[in-house]
Amino acid sequence: MAEDRIAMPGVTPHLTIREGKGSAAVDFYKAAFGAEETGRHLTDDGKRIMHSHLLINGGSLMLNDDFPEYTGGVSVPAGVGLHLRVDDADQWWERALAAGATVRMPLDNQFWGDRYGEVVDPFGHTWTIGGPVKE
């Protein structure tokens, strides 16, 4: 798959996936969030992802496997959430849970006027999902 040069205005998240599970993360993001992989570069042995570019809900996400031989190993992700503003939070929520995400904060109508909740993916990254309130 050849990666087209896609304009990425603003900030583009770039995740490092622990324990050689980069390919599993790509598969999860496809199932949970409808991601489209636009490019992938593997190590020479074909086992780890050096770079993958995904499109999710109109935005870019990049990821790679951890290389502990160079980084010393990354820790469990903490303190960051990846927000998805969507047209139907319930639909995105259910799809993420069906793919294997776990609930961090239940989806509900919030005081600020959004239907909002938080899930954690199987790789430790927090995703927040928000959309219009459902009556």
mmCIF file of C-alpha atoms in Angstrom:
data_model
loop_
_atom_site.group_PDB
_atom_site.id
_atom_site.type_symbol
_atom_site.label_atom_id
_atom_site.label_comp_id
_atom_site.label_asym_id
_atom_site.label_seq_id
_atom_site.Cartn_x
_atom_site.Cartn_y
_atom_site.Cartn_z
ATOM 1 C CA MET A 1 0.000 0.000 0.000
ATOM 2 C CA ALA A 2 1.495 3.307 -1.053
ATOM 3 C CA GLU A 3 0.992 6.224 1.272
ATOM 4 C CA ASP A 4 -0.208 9.362 -0.435
ATOM 5 C CA ARG A 5 1.168 12.579 0.989
ATOM 6 C CA ILE A 6 -1.809 13.693 3.046
ATOM 7 C CA ALA A 7 -2.000 17.217 4.415
ATOM 8 C CA MET A 8 -2.051 17.084 8.198
ATOM 9 C CA PRO A 9 -2.914 20.523 9.556
ATOM 10 C CA GLY A 10 -2.819 21.128 13.283
ATOM 11 C CA VAL A 11 -1.547 18.435 15.627
ATOM 12 C CA THR A 12 -1.319 14.794 14.569
ATOM 13 C CA PRO A 13 -1.202 12.179 17.345
ATOM 14 C CA HIS A 14 1.568 9.604 17.024
ATOM 15 C CA LEU A 15 1.191 6.545 19.264
ATOM 16 C CA THR A 16 3.876 4.088 20.260
ATOM 17 C CA ILE A 17 2.443 0.612 20.792
ATOM 18 C CA ARG A 18 4.078 -1.584 23.410
ATOM 19 C CA GLU A 19 5.050 -5.264 23.223
ATOM 20 C CA GLY A 20 5.186 -5.575 19.422
ATOM 21 C CA LYS A 21 1.409 -5.216 19.063
ATOM 22 C CA GLY A 22 1.379 -2.501 16.393
ATOM 23 C CA SER A 23 -0.364 -4.672 13.800
ATOM 24 C CA ALA A 24 -2.981 -5.666 16.376
ATOM 25 C CA ALA A 25 -3.495 -1.968 17.166
ATOM 26 C CA VAL A 26 -4.101 -1.167 13.492
ATOM 27 C CA ASP A 27 -6.628 -4.007 13.306
ATOM 28 C CA PHE A 28 -8.349 -2.765 16.470
ATOM 29 C CA TYR A 29 -8.579 0.838 15.196
ATOM 30 C CA LYS A 30 -10.070 -0.427 11.950
ATOM 31 C CA ALA A 31 -12.727 -2.428 13.822
ATOM 32 C CA ALA A 32 -13.398 0.094 16.599
ATOM 33 C CA PHE A 33 -13.196 3.413 14.776
ATOM 34 C CA GLY A 34 -13.445 2.592 11.069
ATOM 35 C CA ALA A 35 -9.787 3.494 10.487
ATOM 36 C CA GLU A 36 -8.349 3.360 6.995
ATOM 37 C CA GLU A 37 -4.638 2.546 6.825
ATOM 38 C CA THR A 38 -2.997 4.673 4.142
ATOM 39 C CA GLY A 39 0.563 3.469 4.616
ATOM 40 C CA ARG A 40 2.740 1.025 6.534
ATOM 41 C CA HIS A 41 6.491 0.581 6.783
ATOM 42 C CA LEU A 42 7.813 -2.549 8.491
ATOM 43 C CA THR A 43 11.212 -3.480 9.861
ATOM 44 C CA ASP A 44 13.412 -5.545 7.538
ATOM 45 C CA ASP A 45 12.232 -8.762 9.202
ATOM 46 C CA GLY A 46 8.583 -7.743 8.623
ATOM 47 C CA LYS A 47 7.636 -8.182 12.281
ATOM 48 C CA ARG A 48 7.301 -4.655 13.693
ATOM 49 C CA ILE A 49 5.774 -1.446 12.405
ATOM 50 C CA MET A 50 8.222 1.412 11.988
ATOM 51 C CA HIS A 51 5.430 3.699 10.786
ATOM 52 C CA SER A 52 1.726 3.374 10.034
ATOM 53 C CA HIS A 53 -0.589 6.181 8.967
ATOM 54 C CA LEU A 54 -4.307 5.856 9.652
ATOM 55 C CA LEU A 55 -7.276 8.053 8.836
ATOM 56 C CA ILE A 56 -9.991 8.053 11.488
ATOM 57 C CA ASN A 57 -13.097 10.217 11.264
ATOM 58 C CA GLY A 58 -11.346 12.569 8.828
ATOM 59 C CA GLY A 59 -8.163 12.975 10.897
ATOM 60 C CA SER A 60 -4.708 11.423 10.819
ATOM 61 C CA LEU A 61 -3.215 9.094 13.407
ATOM 62 C CA MET A 62 0.294 7.738 13.163
ATOM 63 C CA LEU A 63 1.689 4.826 15.124
ATOM 64 C CA ASN A 64 4.701 2.592 15.468
ATOM 65 C CA ASP A 65 5.784 -0.377 17.532
ATOM 66 C CA ASP A 66 8.045 0.361 20.472
ATOM 67 C CA PHE A 67 11.712 -0.398 19.927
ATOM 68 C CA PRO A 68 12.901 -1.023 23.505
ATOM 69 C CA GLU A 69 16.414 -1.712 22.277
ATOM 70 C CA TYR A 70 16.568 2.024 21.485
ATOM 71 C CA THR A 71 13.996 3.571 23.851
ATOM 72 C CA GLY A 72 14.436 1.406 26.927
ATOM 73 C CA GLY A 73 10.735 0.575 26.583
ATOM 74 C CA VAL A 74 7.776 2.902 26.862
ATOM 75 C CA SER A 75 5.473 2.874 29.861
ATOM 76 C CA VAL A 76 1.699 2.460 29.949
ATOM 77 C CA PRO A 77 0.084 5.544 28.341
ATOM 78 C CA ALA A 78 -1.309 8.038 30.845
ATOM 79 C CA GLY A 79 -2.581 11.585 30.921
ATOM 80 C CA VAL A 80 -3.648 11.870 27.267
ATOM 81 C CA GLY A 81 -6.991 11.334 25.575
ATOM 82 C CA LEU A 82 -7.691 11.134 21.865
ATOM 83 C CA HIS A 83 -11.046 12.817 21.192
ATOM 84 C CA LEU A 84 -13.467 11.780 18.484
ATOM 85 C CA ARG A 85 -16.230 14.272 17.702
ATOM 86 C CA VAL A 86 -18.815 12.196 15.838
ATOM 87 C CA ASP A 87 -22.357 12.424 14.487
ATOM 88 C CA ASP A 88 -23.670 9.485 16.561
ATOM 89 C CA ALA A 89 -21.746 8.880 19.790
ATOM 90 C CA ASP A 90 -23.813 5.781 20.633
ATOM 91 C CA GLN A 91 -22.927 4.070 17.359
ATOM 92 C CA TRP A 92 -19.194 4.799 17.732
ATOM 93 C CA TRP A 93 -19.337 3.792 21.405
ATOM 94 C CA GLU A 94 -20.937 0.423 20.727
ATOM 95 C CA ARG A 95 -18.519 -0.327 17.883
ATOM 96 C CA ALA A 96 -15.516 0.465 20.112
ATOM 97 C CA LEU A 97 -16.813 -1.773 22.914
ATOM 98 C CA ALA A 98 -17.581 -4.605 20.475
ATOM 99 C CA ALA A 99 -13.982 -4.387 19.189
ATOM 100 C CA GLY A 100 -12.562 -4.740 22.721
ATOM 101 C CA ALA A 101 -12.388 -1.264 24.291
ATOM 102 C CA THR A 102 -13.232 -0.970 27.984
ATOM 103 C CA VAL A 103 -15.302 1.740 29.640
ATOM 104 C CA ARG A 104 -13.436 4.399 31.582
ATOM 105 C CA MET A 105 -16.352 6.851 31.869
ATOM 106 C CA PRO A 106 -19.827 5.748 30.775
ATOM 107 C CA LEU A 107 -21.406 7.394 27.752
ATOM 108 C CA ASP A 108 -24.099 9.826 28.855
ATOM 109 C CA ASN A 109 -25.601 13.239 28.184
ATOM 110 C CA GLN A 110 -23.275 15.748 29.866
ATOM 111 C CA PHE A 111 -23.928 19.137 31.449
ATOM 112 C CA TRP A 112 -21.954 20.945 28.722
ATOM 113 C CA GLY A 113 -24.357 19.749 26.022
ATOM 114 C CA ASP A 114 -22.608 16.716 24.528
ATOM 115 C CA ARG A 115 -23.243 13.013 24.682
ATOM 116 C CA TYR A 116 -19.803 11.954 25.910
ATOM 117 C CA GLY A 117 -17.885 9.016 27.341
ATOM 118 C CA GLU A 118 -14.377 7.592 27.582
ATOM 119 C CA VAL A 119 -12.995 4.175 26.637
ATOM 120 C CA VAL A 120 -9.542 2.615 26.888
ATOM 121 C CA ASP A 121 -8.236 0.607 23.959
ATOM 122 C CA PRO A 122 -6.462 -2.753 24.510
ATOM 123 C CA PHE A 123 -3.096 -0.937 24.248
ATOM 124 C CA GLY A 124 -3.761 1.497 27.113
ATOM 125 C CA HIS A 125 -4.729 4.608 25.133
ATOM 126 C CA THR A 126 -7.785 6.608 26.240
ATOM 127 C CA TRP A 127 -10.313 7.649 23.605
ATOM 128 C CA THR A 128 -13.064 10.153 24.324
ATOM 129 C CA ILE A 129 -16.175 10.020 22.189
ATOM 130 C CA GLY A 130 -18.541 12.967 21.938
ATOM 131 C CA GLY A 131 -21.504 13.921 19.824
ATOM 132 C CA PRO A 132 -24.921 15.529 19.900
ATOM 133 C CA VAL A 133 -27.107 14.840 22.918
ATOM 134 C CA LYS A 134 -29.758 12.174 22.500
ATOM 135 C CA GLU A 135 -33.149 12.948 23.957
#
